[in-house]
Coordinates of C-alpha atoms and ligand atoms in Angstrom, one line a residue:
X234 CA -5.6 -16.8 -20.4
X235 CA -5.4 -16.5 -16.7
X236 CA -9.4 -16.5 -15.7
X237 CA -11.1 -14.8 -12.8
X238 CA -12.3 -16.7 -9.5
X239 CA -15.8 -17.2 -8.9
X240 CA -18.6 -19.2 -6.4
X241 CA -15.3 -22.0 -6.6
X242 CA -14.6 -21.9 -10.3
X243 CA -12.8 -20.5 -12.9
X244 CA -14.5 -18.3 -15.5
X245 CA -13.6 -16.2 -18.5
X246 CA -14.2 -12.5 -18.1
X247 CA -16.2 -10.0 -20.3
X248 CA -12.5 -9.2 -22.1
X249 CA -9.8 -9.8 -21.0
X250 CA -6.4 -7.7 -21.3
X251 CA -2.5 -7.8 -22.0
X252 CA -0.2 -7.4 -18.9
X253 CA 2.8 -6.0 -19.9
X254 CA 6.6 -6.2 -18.2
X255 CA 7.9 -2.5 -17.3
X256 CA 11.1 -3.1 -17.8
X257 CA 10.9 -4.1 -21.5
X258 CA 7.5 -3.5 -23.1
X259 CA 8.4 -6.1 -25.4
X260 CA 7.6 -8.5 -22.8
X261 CA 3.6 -9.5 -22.2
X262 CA 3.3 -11.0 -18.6
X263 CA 0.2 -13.1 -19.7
X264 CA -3.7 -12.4 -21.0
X265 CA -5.6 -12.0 -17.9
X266 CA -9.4 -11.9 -17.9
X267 CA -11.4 -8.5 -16.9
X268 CA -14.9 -8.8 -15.5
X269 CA -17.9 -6.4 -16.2
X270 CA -20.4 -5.1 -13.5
X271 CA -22.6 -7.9 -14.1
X272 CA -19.7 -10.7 -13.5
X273 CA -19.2 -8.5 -10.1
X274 CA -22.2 -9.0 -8.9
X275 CA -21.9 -12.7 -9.5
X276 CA -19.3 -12.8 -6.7
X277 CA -20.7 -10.6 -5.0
X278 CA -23.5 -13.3 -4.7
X279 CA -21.5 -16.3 -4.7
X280 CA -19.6 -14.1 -1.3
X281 CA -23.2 -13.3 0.2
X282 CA -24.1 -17.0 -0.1
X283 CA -20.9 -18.1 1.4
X284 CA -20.2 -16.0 4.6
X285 CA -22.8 -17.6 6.5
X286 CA -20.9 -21.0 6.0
X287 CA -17.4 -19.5 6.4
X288 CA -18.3 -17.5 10.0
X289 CA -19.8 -21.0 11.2
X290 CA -16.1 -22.4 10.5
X291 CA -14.1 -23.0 13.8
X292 CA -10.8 -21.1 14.6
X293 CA -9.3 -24.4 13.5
X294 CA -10.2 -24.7 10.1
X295 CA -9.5 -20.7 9.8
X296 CA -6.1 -21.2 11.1
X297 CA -5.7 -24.3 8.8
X298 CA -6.7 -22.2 5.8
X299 CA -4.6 -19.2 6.4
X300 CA -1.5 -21.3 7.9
X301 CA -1.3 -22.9 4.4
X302 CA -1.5 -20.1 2.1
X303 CA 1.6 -18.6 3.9
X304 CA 3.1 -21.7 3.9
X305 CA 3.0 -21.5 0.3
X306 CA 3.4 -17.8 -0.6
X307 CA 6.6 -18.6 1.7
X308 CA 7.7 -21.6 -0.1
X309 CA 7.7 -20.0 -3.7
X310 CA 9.0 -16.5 -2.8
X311 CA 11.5 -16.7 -5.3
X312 CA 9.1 -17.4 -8.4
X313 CA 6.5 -15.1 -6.9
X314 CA 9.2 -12.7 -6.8
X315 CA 10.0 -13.0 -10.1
X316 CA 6.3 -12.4 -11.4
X317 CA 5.9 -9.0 -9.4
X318 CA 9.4 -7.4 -10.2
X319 CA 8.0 -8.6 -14.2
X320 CA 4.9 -7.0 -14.4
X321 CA 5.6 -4.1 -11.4
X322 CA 8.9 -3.1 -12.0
X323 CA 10.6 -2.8 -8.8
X324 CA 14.1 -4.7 -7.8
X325 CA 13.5 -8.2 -7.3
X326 CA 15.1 -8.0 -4.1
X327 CA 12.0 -6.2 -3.1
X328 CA 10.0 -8.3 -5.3
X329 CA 11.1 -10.9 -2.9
X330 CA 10.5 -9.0 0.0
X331 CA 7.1 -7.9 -0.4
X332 CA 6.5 -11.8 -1.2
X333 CA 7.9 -13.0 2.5
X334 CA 5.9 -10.0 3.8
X335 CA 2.6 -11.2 1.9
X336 CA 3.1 -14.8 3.7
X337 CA 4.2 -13.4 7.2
X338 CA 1.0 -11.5 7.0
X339 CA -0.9 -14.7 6.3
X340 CA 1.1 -16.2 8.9
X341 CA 0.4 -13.7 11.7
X342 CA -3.5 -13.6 10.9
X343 CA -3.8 -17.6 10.8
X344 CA -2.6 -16.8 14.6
X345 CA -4.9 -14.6 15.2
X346 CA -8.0 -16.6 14.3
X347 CA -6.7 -18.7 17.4
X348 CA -6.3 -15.3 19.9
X349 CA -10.0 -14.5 18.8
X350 CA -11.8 -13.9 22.1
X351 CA -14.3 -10.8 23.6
X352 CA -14.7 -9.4 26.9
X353 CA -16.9 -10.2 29.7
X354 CA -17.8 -7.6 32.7
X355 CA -20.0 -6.5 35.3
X356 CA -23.2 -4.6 34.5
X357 CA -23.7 -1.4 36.5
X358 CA -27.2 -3.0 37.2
X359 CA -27.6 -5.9 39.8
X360 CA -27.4 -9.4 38.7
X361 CA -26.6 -8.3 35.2
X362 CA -23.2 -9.4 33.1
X363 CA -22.5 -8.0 29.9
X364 CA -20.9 -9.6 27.1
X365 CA -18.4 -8.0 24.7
X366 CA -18.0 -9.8 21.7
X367 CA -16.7 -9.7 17.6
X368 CA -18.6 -10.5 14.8
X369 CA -17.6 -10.6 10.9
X370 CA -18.7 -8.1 8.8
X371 CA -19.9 -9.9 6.2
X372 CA -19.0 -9.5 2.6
X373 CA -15.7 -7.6 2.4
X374 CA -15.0 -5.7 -1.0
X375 CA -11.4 -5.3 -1.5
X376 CA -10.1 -2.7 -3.6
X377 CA -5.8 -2.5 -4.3
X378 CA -3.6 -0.4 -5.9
X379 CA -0.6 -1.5 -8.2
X380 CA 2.2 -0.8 -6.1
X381 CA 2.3 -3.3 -3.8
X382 CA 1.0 -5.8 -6.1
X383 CA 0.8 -9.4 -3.2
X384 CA 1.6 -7.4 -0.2
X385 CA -1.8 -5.1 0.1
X386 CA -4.3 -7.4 -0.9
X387 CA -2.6 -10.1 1.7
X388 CA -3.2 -7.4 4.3
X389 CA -6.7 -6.7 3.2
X390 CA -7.7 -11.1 2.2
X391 CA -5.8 -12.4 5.3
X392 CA -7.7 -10.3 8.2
X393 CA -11.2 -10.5 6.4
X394 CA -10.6 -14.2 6.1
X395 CA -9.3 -14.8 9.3
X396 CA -12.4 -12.6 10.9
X397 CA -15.4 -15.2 9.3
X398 CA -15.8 -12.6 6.1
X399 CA -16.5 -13.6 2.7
X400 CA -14.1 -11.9 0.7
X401 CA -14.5 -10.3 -3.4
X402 CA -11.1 -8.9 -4.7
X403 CA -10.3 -6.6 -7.2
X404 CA -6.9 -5.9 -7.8
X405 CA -5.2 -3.1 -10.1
X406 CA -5.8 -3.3 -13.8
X407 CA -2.2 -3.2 -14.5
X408 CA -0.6 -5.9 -12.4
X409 CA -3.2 -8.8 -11.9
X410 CA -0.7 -11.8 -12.1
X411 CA 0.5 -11.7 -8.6
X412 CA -3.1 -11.4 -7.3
X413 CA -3.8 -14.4 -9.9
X414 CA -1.3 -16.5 -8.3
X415 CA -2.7 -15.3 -4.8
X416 CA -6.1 -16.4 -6.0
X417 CA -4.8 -19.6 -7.3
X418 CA -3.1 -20.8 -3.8
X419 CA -6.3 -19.8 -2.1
X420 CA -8.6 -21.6 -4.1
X421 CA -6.7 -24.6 -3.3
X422 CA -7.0 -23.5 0.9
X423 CA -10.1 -25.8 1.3
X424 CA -12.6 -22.6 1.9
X425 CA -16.1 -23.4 1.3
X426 CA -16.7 -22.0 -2.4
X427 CA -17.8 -18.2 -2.5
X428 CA -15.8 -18.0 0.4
X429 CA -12.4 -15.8 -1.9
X430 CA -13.3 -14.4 -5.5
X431 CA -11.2 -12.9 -7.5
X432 CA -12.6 -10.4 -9.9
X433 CA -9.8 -8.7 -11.9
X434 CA -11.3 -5.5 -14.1
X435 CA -11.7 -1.8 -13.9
X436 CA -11.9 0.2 -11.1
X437 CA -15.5 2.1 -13.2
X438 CA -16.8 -1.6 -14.0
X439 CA -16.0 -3.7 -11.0
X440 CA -14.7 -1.4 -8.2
X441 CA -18.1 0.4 -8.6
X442 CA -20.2 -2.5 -8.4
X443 CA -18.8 -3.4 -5.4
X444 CA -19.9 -0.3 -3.8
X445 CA -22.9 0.2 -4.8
X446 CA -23.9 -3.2 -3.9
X447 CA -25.6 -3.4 -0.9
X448 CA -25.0 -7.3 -0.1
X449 CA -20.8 -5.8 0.6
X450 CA -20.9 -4.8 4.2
X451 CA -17.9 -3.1 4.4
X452 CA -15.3 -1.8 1.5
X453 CA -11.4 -1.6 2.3
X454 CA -9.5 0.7 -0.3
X455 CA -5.9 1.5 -0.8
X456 CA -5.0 4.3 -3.9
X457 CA -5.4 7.6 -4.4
X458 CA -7.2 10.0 -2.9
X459 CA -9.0 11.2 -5.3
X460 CA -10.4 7.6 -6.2
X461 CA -10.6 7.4 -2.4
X462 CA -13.2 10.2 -1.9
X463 CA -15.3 8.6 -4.5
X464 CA -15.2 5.1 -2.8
X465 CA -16.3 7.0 0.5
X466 CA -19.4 8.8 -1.6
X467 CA -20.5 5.5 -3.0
X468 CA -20.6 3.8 0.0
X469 CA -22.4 6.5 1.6
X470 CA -24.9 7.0 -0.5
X471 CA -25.6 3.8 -2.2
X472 CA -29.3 2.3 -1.7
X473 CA -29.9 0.8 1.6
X474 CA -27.3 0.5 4.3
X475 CA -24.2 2.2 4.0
X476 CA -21.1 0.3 3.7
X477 CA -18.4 0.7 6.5
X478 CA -15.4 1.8 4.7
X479 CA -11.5 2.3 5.1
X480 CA -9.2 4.4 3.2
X481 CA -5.6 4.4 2.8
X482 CA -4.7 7.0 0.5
X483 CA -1.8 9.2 -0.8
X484 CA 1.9 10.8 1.5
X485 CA 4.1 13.5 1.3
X486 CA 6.0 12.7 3.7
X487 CA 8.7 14.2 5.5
X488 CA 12.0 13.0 6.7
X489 CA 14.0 15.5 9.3
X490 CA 17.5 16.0 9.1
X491 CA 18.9 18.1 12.0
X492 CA 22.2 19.7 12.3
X493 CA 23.5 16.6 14.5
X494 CA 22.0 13.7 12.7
X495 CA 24.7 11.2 11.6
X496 CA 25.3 11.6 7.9
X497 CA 25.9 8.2 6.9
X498 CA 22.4 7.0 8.4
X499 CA 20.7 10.1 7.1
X500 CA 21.7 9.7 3.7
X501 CA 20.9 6.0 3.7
X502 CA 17.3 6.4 4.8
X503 CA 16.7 9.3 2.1
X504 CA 17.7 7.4 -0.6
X505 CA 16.0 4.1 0.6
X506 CA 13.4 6.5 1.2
X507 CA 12.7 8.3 -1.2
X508 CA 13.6 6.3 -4.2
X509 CA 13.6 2.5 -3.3
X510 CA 10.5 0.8 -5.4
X511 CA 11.4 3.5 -7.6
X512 CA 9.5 6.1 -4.8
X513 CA 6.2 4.4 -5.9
X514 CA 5.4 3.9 -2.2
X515 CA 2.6 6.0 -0.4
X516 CA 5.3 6.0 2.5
X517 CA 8.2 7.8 0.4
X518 CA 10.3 10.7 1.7
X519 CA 9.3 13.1 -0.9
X520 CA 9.9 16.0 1.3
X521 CA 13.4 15.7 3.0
X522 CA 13.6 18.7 5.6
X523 CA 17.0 19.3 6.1
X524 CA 18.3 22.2 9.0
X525 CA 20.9 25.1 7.7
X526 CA 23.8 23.4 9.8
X527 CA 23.9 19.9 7.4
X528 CA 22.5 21.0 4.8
X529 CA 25.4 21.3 2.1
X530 CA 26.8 18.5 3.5
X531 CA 23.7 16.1 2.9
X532 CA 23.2 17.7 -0.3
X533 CA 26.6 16.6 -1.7
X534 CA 26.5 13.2 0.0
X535 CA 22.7 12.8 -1.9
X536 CA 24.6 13.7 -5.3
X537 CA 27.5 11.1 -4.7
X538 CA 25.1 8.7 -3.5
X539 CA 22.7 8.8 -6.7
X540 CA 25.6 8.8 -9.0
X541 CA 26.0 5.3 -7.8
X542 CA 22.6 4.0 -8.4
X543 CA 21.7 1.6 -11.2
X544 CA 18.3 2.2 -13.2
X545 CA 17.6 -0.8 -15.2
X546 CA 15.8 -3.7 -15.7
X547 CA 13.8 -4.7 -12.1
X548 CA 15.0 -8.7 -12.9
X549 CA 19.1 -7.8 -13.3
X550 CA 21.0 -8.2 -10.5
X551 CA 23.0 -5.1 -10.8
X552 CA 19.7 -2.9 -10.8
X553 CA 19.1 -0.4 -8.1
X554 CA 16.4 1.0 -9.1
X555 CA 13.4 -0.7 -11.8
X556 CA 11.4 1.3 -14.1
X557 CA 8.3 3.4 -13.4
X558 CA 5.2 0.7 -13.4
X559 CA 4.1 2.2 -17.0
X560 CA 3.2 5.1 -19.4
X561 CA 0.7 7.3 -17.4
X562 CA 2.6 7.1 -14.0
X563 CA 6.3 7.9 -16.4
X564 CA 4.1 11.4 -17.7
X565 CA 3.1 12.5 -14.2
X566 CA 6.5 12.1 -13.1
X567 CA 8.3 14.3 -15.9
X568 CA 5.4 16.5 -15.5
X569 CA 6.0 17.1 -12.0
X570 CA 9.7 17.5 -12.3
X571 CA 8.9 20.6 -15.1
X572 CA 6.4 21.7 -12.9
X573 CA 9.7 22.0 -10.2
X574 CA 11.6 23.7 -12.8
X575 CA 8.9 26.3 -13.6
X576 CA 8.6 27.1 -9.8
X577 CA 12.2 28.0 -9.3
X578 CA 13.0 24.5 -7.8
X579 CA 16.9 23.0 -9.2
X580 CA 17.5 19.7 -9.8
X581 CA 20.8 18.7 -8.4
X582 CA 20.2 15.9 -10.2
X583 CA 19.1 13.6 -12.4
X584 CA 15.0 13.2 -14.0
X585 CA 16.5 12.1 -17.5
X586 CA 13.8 9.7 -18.9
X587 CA 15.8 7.1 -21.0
X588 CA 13.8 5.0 -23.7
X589 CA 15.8 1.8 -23.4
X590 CA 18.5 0.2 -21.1
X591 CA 20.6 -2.7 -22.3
X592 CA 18.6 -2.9 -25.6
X593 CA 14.8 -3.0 -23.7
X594 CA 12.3 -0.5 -23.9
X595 CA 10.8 0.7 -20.9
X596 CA 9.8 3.5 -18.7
X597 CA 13.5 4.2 -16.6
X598 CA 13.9 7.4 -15.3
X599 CA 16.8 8.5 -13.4
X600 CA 15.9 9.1 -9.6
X601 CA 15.7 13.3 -9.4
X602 CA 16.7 15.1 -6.5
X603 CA 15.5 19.1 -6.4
X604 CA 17.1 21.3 -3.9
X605 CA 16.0 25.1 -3.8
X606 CA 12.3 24.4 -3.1
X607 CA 10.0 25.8 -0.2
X608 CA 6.7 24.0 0.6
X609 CA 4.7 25.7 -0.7
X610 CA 5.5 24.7 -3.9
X611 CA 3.3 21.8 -5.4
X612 CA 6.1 19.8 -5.9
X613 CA 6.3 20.1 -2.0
X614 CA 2.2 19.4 -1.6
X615 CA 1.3 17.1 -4.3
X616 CA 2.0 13.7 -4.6
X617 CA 4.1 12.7 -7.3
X618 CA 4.4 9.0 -6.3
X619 CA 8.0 8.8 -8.5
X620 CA 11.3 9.0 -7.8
X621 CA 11.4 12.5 -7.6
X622 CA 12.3 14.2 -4.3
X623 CA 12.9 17.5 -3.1
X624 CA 15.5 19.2 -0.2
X625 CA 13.5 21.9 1.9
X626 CA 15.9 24.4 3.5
X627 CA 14.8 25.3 7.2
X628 CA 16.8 27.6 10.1
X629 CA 16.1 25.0 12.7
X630 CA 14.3 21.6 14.1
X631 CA 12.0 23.9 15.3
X632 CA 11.0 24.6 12.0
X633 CA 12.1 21.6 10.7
X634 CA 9.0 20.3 12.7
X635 CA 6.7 22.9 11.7
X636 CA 7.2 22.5 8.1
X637 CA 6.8 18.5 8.6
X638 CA 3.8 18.6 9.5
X639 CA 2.3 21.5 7.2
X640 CA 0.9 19.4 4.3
X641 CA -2.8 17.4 3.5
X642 CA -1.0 14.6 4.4
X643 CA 0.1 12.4 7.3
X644 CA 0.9 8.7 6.8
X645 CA 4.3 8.3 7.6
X646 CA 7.2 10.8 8.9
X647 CA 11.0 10.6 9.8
X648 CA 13.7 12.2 11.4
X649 CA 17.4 11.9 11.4
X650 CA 19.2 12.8 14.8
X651 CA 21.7 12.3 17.2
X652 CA 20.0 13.7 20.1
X653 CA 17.5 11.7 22.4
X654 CA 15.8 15.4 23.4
X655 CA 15.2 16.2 19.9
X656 CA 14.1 12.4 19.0
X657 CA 11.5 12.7 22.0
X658 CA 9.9 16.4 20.5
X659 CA 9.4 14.8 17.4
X660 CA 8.1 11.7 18.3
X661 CA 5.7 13.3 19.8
X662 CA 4.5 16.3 18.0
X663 CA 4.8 14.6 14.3
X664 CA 1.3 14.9 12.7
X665 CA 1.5 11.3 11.0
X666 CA 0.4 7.9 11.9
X667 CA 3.9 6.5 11.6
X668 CA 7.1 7.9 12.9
X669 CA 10.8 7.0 12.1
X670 CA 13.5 7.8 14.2
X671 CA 16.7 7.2 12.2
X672 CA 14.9 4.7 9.8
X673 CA 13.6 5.5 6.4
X674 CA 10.1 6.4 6.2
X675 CA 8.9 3.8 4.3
X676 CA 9.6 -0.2 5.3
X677 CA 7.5 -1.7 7.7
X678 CA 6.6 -4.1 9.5
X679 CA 3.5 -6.7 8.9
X680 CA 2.7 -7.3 12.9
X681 CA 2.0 -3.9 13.9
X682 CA -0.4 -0.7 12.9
X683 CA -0.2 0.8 9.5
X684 CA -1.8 3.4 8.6
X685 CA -2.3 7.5 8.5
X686 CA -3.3 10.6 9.2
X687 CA -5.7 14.1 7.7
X688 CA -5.5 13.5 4.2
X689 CA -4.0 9.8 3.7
X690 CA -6.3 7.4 5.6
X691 CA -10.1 7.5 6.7
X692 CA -11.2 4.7 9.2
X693 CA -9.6 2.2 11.6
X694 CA -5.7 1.1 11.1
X695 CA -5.1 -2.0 9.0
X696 CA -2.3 -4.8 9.8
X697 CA -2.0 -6.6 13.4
X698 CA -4.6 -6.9 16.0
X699 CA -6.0 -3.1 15.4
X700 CA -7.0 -4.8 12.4
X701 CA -9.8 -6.5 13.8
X702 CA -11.8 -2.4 14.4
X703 CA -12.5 -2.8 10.5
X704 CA -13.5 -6.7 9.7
X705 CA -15.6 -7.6 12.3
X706 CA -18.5 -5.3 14.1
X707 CA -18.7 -5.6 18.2
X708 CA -22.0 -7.2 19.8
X709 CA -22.7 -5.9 23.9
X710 CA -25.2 -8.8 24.6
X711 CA -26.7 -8.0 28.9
X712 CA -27.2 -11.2 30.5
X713 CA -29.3 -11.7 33.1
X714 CA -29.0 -15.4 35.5
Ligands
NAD845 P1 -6.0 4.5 -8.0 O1 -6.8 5.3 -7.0 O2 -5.9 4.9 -9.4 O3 -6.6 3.0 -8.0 C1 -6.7 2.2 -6.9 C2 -7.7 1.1 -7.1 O4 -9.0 1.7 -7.2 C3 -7.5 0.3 -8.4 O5 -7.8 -1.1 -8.2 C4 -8.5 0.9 -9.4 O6 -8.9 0.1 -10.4 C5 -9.6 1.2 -8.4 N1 -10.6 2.3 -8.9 C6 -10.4 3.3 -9.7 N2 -11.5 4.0 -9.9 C7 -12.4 3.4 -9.2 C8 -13.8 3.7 -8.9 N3 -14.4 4.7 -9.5 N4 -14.5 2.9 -8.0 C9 -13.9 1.9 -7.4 N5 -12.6 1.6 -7.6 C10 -11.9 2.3 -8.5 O7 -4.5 4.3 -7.3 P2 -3.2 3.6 -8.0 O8 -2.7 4.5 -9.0 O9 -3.5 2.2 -8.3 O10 -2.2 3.6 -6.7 C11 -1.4 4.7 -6.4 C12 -2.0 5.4 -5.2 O11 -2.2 4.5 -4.1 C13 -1.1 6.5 -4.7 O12 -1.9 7.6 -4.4 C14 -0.6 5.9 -3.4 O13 -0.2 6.8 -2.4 C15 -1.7 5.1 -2.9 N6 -1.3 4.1 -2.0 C16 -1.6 4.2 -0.7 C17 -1.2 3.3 0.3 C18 -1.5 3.5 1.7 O14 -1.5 2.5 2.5 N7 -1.8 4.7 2.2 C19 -0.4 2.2 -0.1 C20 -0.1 2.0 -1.4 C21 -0.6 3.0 -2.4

């Protein structure tokens, strides 16, 4: 049994629970452990007693630390690969990819412990400097969805660590080996004990612990919204000081495609878009606004493209497309494609569950495109998070931009075209803290901002320097000679 990581040692859970492979249920990952409340607040203590220690470390050692781990990750991206596209389901050429991204994220933030530095100015009052400066957190409680099973929690572990925070991790129920074999390559990173725990468990037992607990300074959440406004309740009004907290919640996002987009590059960045990872990304084209002009066009190109994708098993090589990561997420699918149905929405194609493929039982669905929809349906407004998208008919970009941006939602945002004018308007006046031009709305890259807008973040960005507005808290000290 793969055991959680606490105060520098291994422990056995409260129970502990099967994880099984998507792509043939007949397949168990491993037995990993799952911790109670009272195991949470174990690492919560072992974290408390650790930060001091960790936020005396110098830039060195942090760099050390973090330069290692994405040495690592780096190194074994193939077998890490492996394990995600197992027990997550998508290709394992993403697997793979998310795995480099994981250890170019460890990479960039062991920089950054070296670029750490503050400001210095002049006071408005004689003889007077003032001094800007950053200081950790504390005790970081880190809370990560199943879809991005290595890459999220890298960008959540490797800026906390790299900021002088003690860190306790709780991945999703349903894929904790790639956060295992995280765990395990940082316990080996020479931190002083405390310093990382991994607490694997349920989001009731363990996620609430962490926010309720006032010895966690600050919480940083990625799922859905709905758990998301409960994490933001908790940590306001828990017993003594409220915990800082960030959110990065659910998309609907919309890719654009005008009258003179190229075709070719359209269709590539819907499909990639909306059903690469099998469109369990918070940054899928659900929405694909496509101008009168095109529109037949791009339909029948969408059709001839999807005819040539592969559902099956995530680790074959010929698979386009993995499974759906398990039972629940499969029913919300097919009940969002009869929801489409029922509202007068047609499904050019596909949303035919199939049992098995080659022999294996699993949860494959066929990618579904529905054409005939307006946005006001909920298929239009609702995340489905599957690969289920829909075509929205509009007269003009004009239109095209205002029905964009007409949804709870604004993480990310695309739009296909030829024109430089057109490129510019939308650029600008998309409601959505990540913008496309030509490229699929989901894909990006680990150096820079990522993050959203209305309805799918709360707090600062994460990723790159902005990440630094969330894991460490800014100190003005006034100096006088
Ligand atoms: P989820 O909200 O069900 O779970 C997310 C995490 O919260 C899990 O670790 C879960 O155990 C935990 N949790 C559940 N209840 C909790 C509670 N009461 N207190 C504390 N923690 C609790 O989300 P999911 O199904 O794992 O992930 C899918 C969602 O994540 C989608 O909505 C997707 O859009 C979103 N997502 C967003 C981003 C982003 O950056 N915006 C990235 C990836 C996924």
């Amino acid at each position: 049994m793969k055991r959680n990581h606490i105060a520098g040692e291994w422990v056995d859970g409260a129970t502990a629970a099967d994880n099984i492979n998507p792509s043939d249920t007949r397949d168990v990952v491993g037995l990993y452990a799952r911790a109670d409340a009272g195991q949470a607040a174990e690492a919560i203590a072992a974290a408390h007693a650790a930060q001091p220690l960790w936020a005396a470390s110098t830039p060195q050692q942090r760099f050390d630390a973090l330069d290692a781990v994405g040495s690592e990750i780096l190194a074994r991206r193939d077998e890490l690969g492996d394990l995600l596209a197992r027990e997550e389901g998508k290709t394992l050429a993403e697997a793979v990819g998310e795995v480099v991204r994981a250890g170019q994220i460890f990479k960039f933030f062991a920089g950054e412990t070296l670029r750490a530095g503050g400001e210095l100015l002049a006071s408005t009052r004689p003889g007077l400097s003032v001094e800007i400066t950053r200081e950790p957190v504390g005790v970081v409680g880190i809370i990560t969805p199943w879809n991005f099973p290595i890459a999220i929690p890298a960008w959540k572990i490797a800026p906390a660590l790299a900021h002088g925070n003690a860190v306790v991790f709780k991945p999703a129920e349903n894929v904790p080996a790639s956060a295992w074999a995280l765990a395990e390559i940082l316990s080996r990173a020479n931190l002083p004990a405390g310093t990382f725990n991994l607490v694997m468990g349920r989001g009731r037992d363990v996620g609430e612990a962490l926010l309720n607990d006032a010895r966690v300074s600050a919480v940083t959440f990625t799922g859905s919204e709905a758990t998301g406004r409960k994490v933001a309740q908790a940590c306001i009004g828990r017993r003594g000081p409220m915990a800082k907290f960030q959110l990065e919640m659910g998309g609907k996002n919309p890719l654009v495609v005008l009258d003179d987009a190229d075709l070719d590059v359209a269709v590539n960045c819907a499909i990639h878009g909306a059903f690469f990872s099998t469109g369990q990304r918070c940054t899928a084209s659900s929405r694909l606004i496509v101008t009168e002009g095109i529109h037949d066009r791009f339909v029948a190109a969408m059709v001839e493209r999807m005819k040539t994708l592969v559902v099956g098993d995530a680790r074959d090589a010929r698979t386009s497309i993995g499974p759906v990561v398990d039972a629940v997420q499969l029913q919300q699918d097919t009940d969002y494609i009869d929801i489409g149905r029922r509202e007068g929405a047609r499904l050019a194609f596909g949303g035919d569950v199939r049992e098995t493929v080659d022999g294996k039982p699993g949860f494959y669905l066929q990618p579904a495109l529905f054409v005939d929809t307006h946005n006001g349906m909920r298929i239009n407004r609702e995340e489905i998070f599957g690969p289920v998208a829909s075509v929205i008919r509009v007269r003009d970009a004009e239109a095209a931009l205002a029905t964009a941006n007409d949804t709870e939602f604004g993480l990310s945002s695309g739009v296909c075209t030829t024109s430089l004018k057109l490129a510019a308007h939308f650029k600008r006046h998309l409601q959505a803290g990540m913008v496309m031009v030509n490229a699929p709305t989901a894909g990006v890259d680990p150096h820079v901002p990522f993050g959203g807008r209305k309805g799918s973040s709360h707090g600062p960005r994460e990723q790159g320097r902005h990440a630094a507005e969330f894991y460490t808290t800014v100190k003005t000290t006034y100096v006088a000679p």
